[in-house]
Coordinates of N, CA and C in Angstrom, one line a residue:
M1 N 89.1 -51.3 16.5 CA 88.9 -51.4 15.1 C 89.3 -50.2 14.3
P2 N 90.6 -50.4 13.9 CA 90.9 -49.4 13.0 C 90.4 -48.7 12.0
I3 N 90.0 -47.4 12.1 CA 89.7 -46.9 10.8 C 90.3 -46.6 9.6
A4 N 89.6 -47.3 8.7 CA 90.1 -47.5 7.2 C 90.2 -46.1 6.5
P5 N 91.3 -45.7 6.2 CA 91.3 -44.4 5.1 C 90.0 -44.7 4.2
V6 N 89.8 -43.3 4.3 CA 88.8 -43.1 3.0 C 89.4 -42.7 1.8
E7 N 89.2 -43.7 1.0 CA 89.8 -43.3 -0.4 C 89.3 -42.2 -1.3
V8 N 90.0 -41.5 -1.8 CA 89.5 -40.1 -2.7 C 89.7 -40.4 -4.1
D9 N 88.7 -39.7 -4.8 CA 88.5 -40.4 -6.1 C 89.3 -39.4 -7.0
P10 N 90.5 -39.5 -6.9 CA 91.5 -38.5 -8.1 C 90.7 -37.5 -9.1
T11 N 89.9 -38.7 -9.6 CA 89.1 -37.6 -10.8 C 88.3 -36.7 -9.9
A12 N 87.5 -36.9 -9.0 CA 86.8 -35.9 -8.4 C 87.8 -34.9 -7.8
V13 N 89.1 -35.1 -7.2 CA 89.7 -34.1 -7.0 C 90.2 -33.4 -8.1
L14 N 90.5 -33.6 -9.2 CA 91.0 -32.9 -9.9 C 89.8 -32.0 -10.8
V15 N 88.7 -32.7 -10.6 CA 87.5 -31.8 -11.1 C 87.2 -30.2 -10.1
E16 N 87.3 -30.8 -9.1 CA 87.3 -29.5 -7.7 C 88.6 -28.4 -7.9
L17 N 89.3 -29.1 -8.1 CA 90.9 -28.4 -8.1 C 90.4 -27.5 -9.2
C18 N 90.1 -27.8 -10.5 CA 89.9 -27.1 -11.7 C 88.7 -26.1 -11.2
E19 N 88.0 -26.4 -10.8 CA 86.6 -25.5 -10.7 C 87.3 -24.5 -9.8
A20 N 88.1 -25.0 -8.8 CA 88.6 -23.5 -7.8 C 89.5 -22.9 -8.6
L21 N 90.2 -23.3 -9.8 CA 91.0 -22.4 -10.2 C 90.3 -21.6 -11.2
A22 N 89.3 -22.3 -11.8 CA 88.2 -21.5 -12.8 C 87.5 -20.1 -11.9
R23 N 87.5 -20.1 -11.1 CA 87.1 -19.6 -10.2 C 87.9 -18.3 -9.7
G24 N 89.2 -18.7 -10.0 CA 90.4 -17.7 -9.4 C 91.2 -17.7 -8.2
D25 N 90.7 -19.2 -7.5 CA 91.3 -19.5 -6.2 C 92.4 -20.4 -6.3
F26 N 93.6 -19.6 -6.8 CA 94.4 -20.4 -6.9 C 95.7 -20.3 -5.8
D27 N 95.0 -20.8 -4.5 CA 95.6 -21.2 -3.2 C 96.0 -22.8 -3.3
Q28 N 95.2 -23.7 -4.0 CA 94.9 -24.6 -3.8 C 95.8 -25.3 -5.2
A29 N 96.4 -24.5 -5.8 CA 97.1 -24.9 -7.2 C 98.3 -26.2 -6.8
N30 N 98.7 -26.2 -5.7 CA 100.0 -27.0 -5.4 C 99.3 -28.6 -5.3
K31 N 97.9 -28.3 -4.8 CA 97.0 -29.9 -4.9 C 97.0 -30.4 -6.2
L32 N 97.3 -29.3 -7.5 CA 97.1 -30.0 -8.5 C 98.5 -30.4 -8.8
F33 N 99.5 -30.2 -8.4 CA 100.9 -30.9 -8.6 C 101.0 -32.0 -7.7
D34 N 100.1 -32.1 -6.5 CA 100.4 -33.2 -5.6 C 99.9 -34.3 -6.3
L35 N 98.5 -33.8 -6.8 CA 98.1 -34.9 -7.6 C 98.8 -35.7 -8.9
A36 N 99.6 -34.6 -9.6 CA 100.2 -34.9 -10.9 C 101.5 -36.0 -10.2
G37 N 101.9 -35.8 -9.3 CA 103.0 -36.5 -8.6 C 102.4 -37.8 -7.7
S38 N 101.1 -38.1 -7.5 CA 100.6 -39.1 -6.6 C 100.2 -40.3 -7.1
D39 N 99.9 -41.3 -6.5 CA 99.6 -42.6 -7.1 C 98.4 -42.7 -7.9
A40 N 97.9 -41.6 -8.4 CA 96.9 -41.6 -8.9 C 96.9 -42.2 -10.6
S41 N 96.0 -42.7 -11.2 CA 95.8 -43.6 -12.3 C 96.7 -42.6 -13.2
A42 N 97.5 -43.1 -14.3 CA 98.2 -42.6 -15.3 C 97.4 -41.4 -16.0
P43 N 96.1 -41.6 -16.4 CA 95.6 -40.4 -17.0 C 95.3 -39.4 -16.3
V44 N 94.6 -39.8 -15.0 CA 94.9 -38.7 -14.1 C 95.8 -37.7 -13.9
A45 N 97.1 -38.5 -13.8 CA 98.3 -37.8 -13.4 C 98.5 -36.8 -14.4
R46 N 98.3 -37.6 -16.0 CA 98.8 -36.6 -16.8 C 97.8 -35.3 -16.9
L47 N 96.4 -35.5 -16.7 CA 95.6 -34.6 -17.0 C 96.0 -33.5 -15.9
A48 N 96.4 -33.8 -14.8 CA 96.4 -33.0 -13.4 C 98.0 -32.1 -13.8
E49 N 98.9 -33.1 -14.8 CA 100.2 -32.4 -14.8 C 100.0 -31.2 -16.0
A50 N 99.0 -31.6 -17.2 CA 98.4 -30.8 -18.2 C 98.0 -29.4 -17.6
F51 N 97.1 -29.9 -16.7 CA 96.5 -28.3 -16.1 C 97.3 -27.6 -15.3
G52 N 98.5 -28.4 -14.8 CA 99.4 -27.7 -13.4 C 100.1 -26.6 -15.1
M53 N 100.5 -27.2 -16.0 CA 101.3 -26.7 -16.9 C 100.5 -25.2 -17.7
M54 N 99.4 -25.4 -17.6 CA 98.3 -24.2 -18.3 C 98.3 -23.3 -17.2
L55 N 98.2 -23.6 -16.0 CA 98.2 -22.8 -14.8 C 99.5 -21.9 -15.0
V56 N 100.2 -22.7 -14.8 CA 101.7 -22.1 -14.9 C 101.6 -20.9 -16.1
R57 N 101.0 -21.1 -17.2 CA 101.4 -20.5 -18.6 C 100.5 -19.3 -18.2
V58 N 98.9 -19.7 -17.6 CA 98.2 -18.3 -17.2 C 98.6 -17.5 -16.6
E59 N 99.4 -18.0 -15.3 CA 100.0 -17.1 -14.3 C 101.3 -16.2 -15.1
A60 N 101.8 -16.7 -15.8 CA 102.8 -16.0 -16.5 C 102.3 -14.7 -17.3
R61 N 101.1 -15.5 -18.2 CA 100.5 -14.2 -18.8 C 99.7 -13.5 -18.0
E62 N 99.1 -13.7 -17.0 CA 98.9 -12.7 -15.8 C 99.9 -12.0 -15.4
M63 N 101.0 -12.1 -15.1 CA 102.0 -11.3 -14.6 C 102.2 -10.7 -15.5
H64 N 102.5 -10.7 -16.9 CA 102.6 -10.1 -18.0 C 101.7 -9.0 -18.5
L65 N 100.4 -9.3 -18.3 CA 99.4 -8.6 -18.6 C 99.2 -7.3 -17.1
H66 N 99.9 -7.8 -15.9 CA 99.6 -7.1 -15.0 C 101.1 -5.9 -15.3
Q67 N 102.2 -6.6 -15.7 CA 103.1 -5.6 -16.3 C 102.7 -4.5 -17.6
V68 N 102.2 -5.3 -18.6 CA 101.6 -4.2 -19.5 C 101.2 -3.0 -19.0
I69 N 99.8 -3.5 -18.0 CA 99.1 -2.2 -17.6 C 99.9 -1.4 -16.5
D70 N 100.7 -2.0 -15.9 CA 102.0 -0.9 -15.1 C 102.6 -0.4 -16.4
E71 N 102.9 -0.8 -17.5 CA 103.5 0.4 -18.4 C 102.7 1.2 -19.1
L72 N 101.3 0.4 -19.5 CA 100.4 1.6 -19.8 C 100.3 2.8 -19.3
R73 N 99.8 2.2 -17.7 CA 99.5 3.5 -16.5 C 100.5 4.7 -17.0
E74 N 102.0 4.0 -17.0 CA 103.0 5.3 -16.6 C 103.2 5.7 -18.1
S75 N 102.7 5.1 -19.3 CA 102.4 6.1 -20.5 C 101.1 7.0 -20.5
K76 N 100.2 6.5 -20.1 CA 99.1 7.6 -19.8 C 99.6 8.8 -18.6
R77 N 100.7 8.5 -17.7 CA 100.9 9.4 -16.9 C 101.5 10.5 -17.6
Q78 N 102.5 9.8 -18.5 CA 103.6 10.6 -19.1 C 102.9 11.3 -20.5
L79 N 101.5 10.9 -21.0 CA 101.0 11.7 -21.8 C 100.2 12.8 -21.2
E80 N 99.6 12.3 -19.9 CA 99.2 13.5 -19.5 C 99.8 14.9 -19.0
E81 N 100.9 14.1 -18.5 CA 102.3 15.4 -18.7 C 102.7 15.9 -19.7
A82 N 102.2 15.1 -20.7 CA 102.9 15.9 -22.5 C 101.8 16.8 -22.6
Q83 N 100.6 16.6 -22.4 CA 99.6 17.5 -22.6 C 99.8 18.7 -21.5
V84 N 99.8 18.7 -20.4 CA 99.9 19.7 -19.6 C 101.1 20.7 -20.0
V85 N 102.3 20.2 -20.6 CA 103.1 21.0 -20.9 C 103.2 21.5 -22.3
R86 N 102.0 21.0 -23.1 CA 101.6 21.4 -24.6 C 100.9 22.6 -24.5
E87 N 99.8 22.5 -23.4 CA 98.8 23.6 -22.7 C 99.8 24.8 -22.4
W88 N 100.9 24.5 -21.6 CA 101.9 25.5 -21.5 C 102.6 26.2 -22.4
N89 N 103.0 25.4 -23.3 CA 103.6 25.9 -24.3 C 102.6 26.8 -25.5
R90 N 101.6 26.3 -25.4 CA 100.3 27.3 -26.0 C 100.3 28.6 -25.4
R91 N 100.1 28.5 -24.1 CA 99.7 29.8 -23.4 C 101.0 30.6 -23.7
L92 N 102.2 29.9 -23.5 CA 103.3 30.7 -23.6 C 103.7 31.5 -25.1
R93 N 103.3 30.7 -26.3 CA 103.4 31.4 -27.3 C 102.3 32.7 -27.5
R94 N 100.6 32.2 -26.9 CA 99.8 33.5 -27.1 C 100.5 34.9 -26.2
E95 N 101.0 34.5 -25.1 CA 101.7 35.3 -24.2 C 103.0 36.4 -25.3
I96 N 103.7 35.2 -25.7 CA 105.0 36.1 -26.7 C 104.4 36.8 -27.8
A97 N 103.4 36.2 -28.4 CA 102.9 36.9 -29.3 C 102.2 38.4 -29.2
E98 N 101.6 38.1 -27.8 CA 100.8 39.2 -27.2 C 102.2 40.7 -26.8
R99 N 102.9 39.9 -26.1 CA 104.1 40.7 -25.8 C 104.8 41.4 -27.0
K100 N 105.1 41.1 -28.1 CA 105.7 41.2 -29.6 C 104.5 42.7 -30.2
R101 N 103.3 42.3 -30.2 CA 102.3 42.9 -30.6 C 102.6 44.2 -29.7
V102 N 102.3 44.1 -28.2 CA 102.5 45.2 -27.8 C 104.0 45.9 -27.8
E103 N 104.9 45.5 -28.0 CA 106.3 46.2 -28.2 C 106.2 47.2 -29.5
K104 N 105.6 46.3 -30.3 CA 105.4 46.7 -31.8 C 104.9 48.2 -31.5
Q105 N 103.4 47.9 -31.0 CA 103.0 49.1 -30.6 C 103.6 50.6 -29.8
L106 N 104.3 49.6 -28.9 CA 105.3 50.6 -28.1 C 106.3 51.5 -29.1
R107 N 107.1 50.8 -29.9 CA 108.1 51.2 -31.0 C 107.3 52.2 -31.7
D108 N 105.9 51.8 -32.5 CA 105.6 52.8 -32.9 C 105.2 54.0 -32.4
S109 N 104.2 53.7 -31.2 CA 103.9 55.3 -30.2 C 105.4 55.8 -30.1
T110 N 106.3 55.3 -29.8 CA 107.5 55.9 -29.4 C 108.1 56.4 -30.6
R111 N 108.2 56.1 -31.8 CA 108.6 56.8 -33.2 C 107.6 58.2 -33.3
E112 N 106.4 57.7 -33.1 CA 105.4 59.0 -33.3 C 105.6 59.9 -32.1
L113 N 106.0 59.8 -31.1 CA 106.2 60.8 -30.1 C 107.6 61.7 -30.5
E114 N 108.4 61.0 -30.9 CA 109.7 61.5 -31.4 C 109.6 62.5 -32.4
I115 N 108.6 61.8 -33.3 CA 108.3 62.9 -34.7 C 107.4 64.2 -33.9
A116 N 106.7 64.1 -33.1 CA 105.9 64.9 -32.4 C 107.1 66.0 -31.5
K117 N 107.5 65.2 -30.9 CA 108.3 65.8 -29.9 C 109.2 67.0 -31.0
A118 N 110.1 66.3 -31.8 CA 110.8 67.3 -32.9 C 109.9 68.6 -33.5
Q119 N 109.0 68.0 -34.0 CA 108.2 69.0 -34.5 C 107.6 70.0 -33.7
A120 N 107.3 69.6 -32.5 CA 107.5 70.8 -31.3 C 108.4 71.4 -31.0
E121 N 109.9 70.7 -31.1 CA 110.9 71.8 -30.9 C 111.2 72.7 -32.1
D122 N 110.6 72.1 -33.4 CA 110.9 73.0 -34.6 C 110.0 74.2 -34.4
A123 N 108.6 74.0 -34.1 CA 107.6 74.8 -33.9 C 108.2 76.1 -32.5
S124 N 109.0 75.4 -31.5 CA 109.5 76.4 -30.7 C 110.8 77.1 -30.7
K125 N 111.3 76.8 -31.8 CA 112.3 77.5 -32.4 C 112.1 78.5 -33.0
A126 N 110.9 78.1 -34.1 CA 110.0 79.4 -34.8 C 109.6 80.1 -34.3
K127 N 108.9 79.9 -33.0 CA 108.3 80.8 -32.1 C 109.3 81.5 -31.3
A128 N 110.4 81.1 -31.2 CA 111.4 81.9 -30.5 C 112.1 83.0 -31.3
A129 N 112.2 82.4 -32.6 CA 112.8 83.0 -33.9 C 112.0 84.3 -34.2
F130 N 110.8 84.1 -34.4 CA 109.7 84.9 -34.5 C 109.5 86.2 -33.7
L131 N 109.3 85.6 -32.3 CA 109.2 86.5 -31.1 C 110.9 87.3 -31.0
A132 N 111.7 86.9 -31.0 CA 112.8 87.7 -30.9 C 113.1 88.7 -31.8
T133 N 112.4 88.3 -33.5 CA 112.5 89.2 -34.9 C 111.2 90.4 -34.3
M134 N 110.0 90.0 -33.5 CA 109.3 91.0 -33.4 C 109.6 92.1 -32.3
S135 N 110.2 91.3 -31.1 CA 110.8 92.4 -30.2 C 111.9 93.2 -30.8
H136 N 112.5 92.6 -31.5 CA 113.6 93.8 -32.1 C 112.9 94.7 -33.0
E137 N 111.7 94.1 -33.7 CA 111.3 95.3 -34.9 C 110.5 95.9 -33.9
I138 N 109.6 95.7 -33.2 CA 109.2 96.5 -31.9 C 110.2 97.5 -31.2
R139 N 111.1 97.1 -31.2 CA 112.1 98.1 -30.1 C 112.8 99.2 -31.1
T140 N 112.8 98.5 -32.2 CA 113.5 99.6 -33.4 C 112.6 100.7 -33.9
P141 N 113.0 102.2 -34.0 CA 112.0 102.7 -34.7 C 112.2 102.6 -36.2
M142 N 111.0 102.9 -36.7 CA 110.7 102.9 -37.9 C 111.3 103.9 -38.9
N143 N 112.2 103.9 -39.8 CA 112.5 105.0 -40.6 C 111.7 105.7 -41.5

């Protein structure tokens, strides 16, 4: 005796497929499109087709979301890189300001040293002139 084919209720198949899709099991999505093109009743076929179109849209949105997430990650990486650059700029500005301050101190100190050197040279010339005069006076008898 031949085995009679088991008749599958298309509505039950549609419900099972929708539950699987709701759980994120997209491996059985093709069965949904098979059901839409099957000999199932027109309402079940139309429902399967509608669910299939919704699935296509959900997958498209999911792909778009993944693309947006990747773009956000890249933006975050660029922002972190910019923050590092900003911090280096702050450090460099502080270092430049410190160097300018030290250079000004060095110029001021150099100017003070030049003045002190000129005064020391003038004092040395005055001393030399004084000693020359005194030496001459000491060697020359008084009249």
